[in-house]
């Protein structure tokens, strides 16, 4: 349609008519004169609207899904980050709890032996120092650590300090082949020298070739002069095997250490020796053996042969008891027969 004066007048007229119909429809309410026309229009155009809506809905849903996918992805990423942080926290808490247990055990051992210790953490293993069994701890000269100090943990002897830096120190472990420590056996006081054998048990050479040793016997450190490099009374381990007695001046035994050298974390360096030798006081308590239940079977001797066969004309005691038990039944049967007669 061309933009002319007549077309403009027609547009104004149609708008005026529309406003008039709207006004009449609003004032008429439910009895509006155009209600029938509205219903007819709904009947005609309603299916068309539904069809168009059905055709357009997938497009709208896709657009909404694209819009929501960004929000959902952001939410999932946030949840994943929260879970990762929670797992890290839980792992840290587990590790902290493990360290607290190790520190508590270390303090109990130090208290039992009256050792003054400086707690430290293993921060490296000894690959940098060659093929020796060594570890590096995060305590050095600034912490009062000196060379040839005893190192222990809550289980027992770990080793001795060999090199000291300002903030770190190197510890030679007790299972190193170059490690040697004087030992004393619990109760018997047999003396010897223990040498490391790597992953195997310690080799202890007892000075008494005729010493009596059994599996499970326990050893502690004997101590050194001026308590360096070893203080006395530190638990070493238990005997697992002993060579047979021979005619030699010494006897070899093999000792499983209390310390697991592959699981070292919290250790203590003894910076102050005990005033008195704790001897066996630091050893862990021995486990109590579980009592084994026993069953006692009593066998009664058989009665004499005469009583079994009734050779003396009397019935055995067992038969007499059976007869006494049958008497009431026999009397009842006799009474019933008499009544029947």
mmCIF file of C-alpha atoms in Angstrom, residues 8 13 28 44 46 71 87 114 146 168 170 181 224 228 256 299 313 326:
data_model
loop_
_atom_site.group_PDB
_atom_site.id
_atom_site.type_symbol
_atom_site.label_atom_id
_atom_site.label_comp_id
_atom_site.label_asym_id
_atom_site.label_seq_id
_atom_site.Cartn_x
_atom_site.Cartn_y
_atom_site.Cartn_z
ATOM 1 C CA UNK A 8 -3.635 7.341 6.562
ATOM 2 C CA UNK A 13 -10.389 4.838 11.271
ATOM 3 C CA UNK A 28 -19.812 -5.661 28.627
ATOM 4 C CA UNK A 44 -10.273 -20.980 13.974
ATOM 5 C CA UNK A 46 -6.284 -21.949 18.132
ATOM 6 C CA UNK A 71 25.430 -22.518 34.003
ATOM 7 C CA UNK A 87 39.527 -34.820 49.559
ATOM 8 C CA UNK A 114 64.019 -39.661 80.441
ATOM 9 C CA UNK A 146 75.393 -32.296 66.953
ATOM 10 C CA UNK A 168 69.263 -30.219 58.279
ATOM 11 C CA UNK A 170 71.994 -36.726 57.971
ATOM 12 C CA UNK A 181 75.857 -50.445 68.232
ATOM 13 C CA UNK A 224 78.456 -45.291 74.868
ATOM 14 C CA UNK A 228 77.780 -40.532 72.318
ATOM 15 C CA UNK A 256 64.284 -58.095 64.027
ATOM 16 C CA UNK A 299 36.382 -91.964 82.750
ATOM 17 C CA UNK A 313 22.321 -114.017 93.699
ATOM 18 C CA UNK A 326 8.916 -99.895 87.210
#
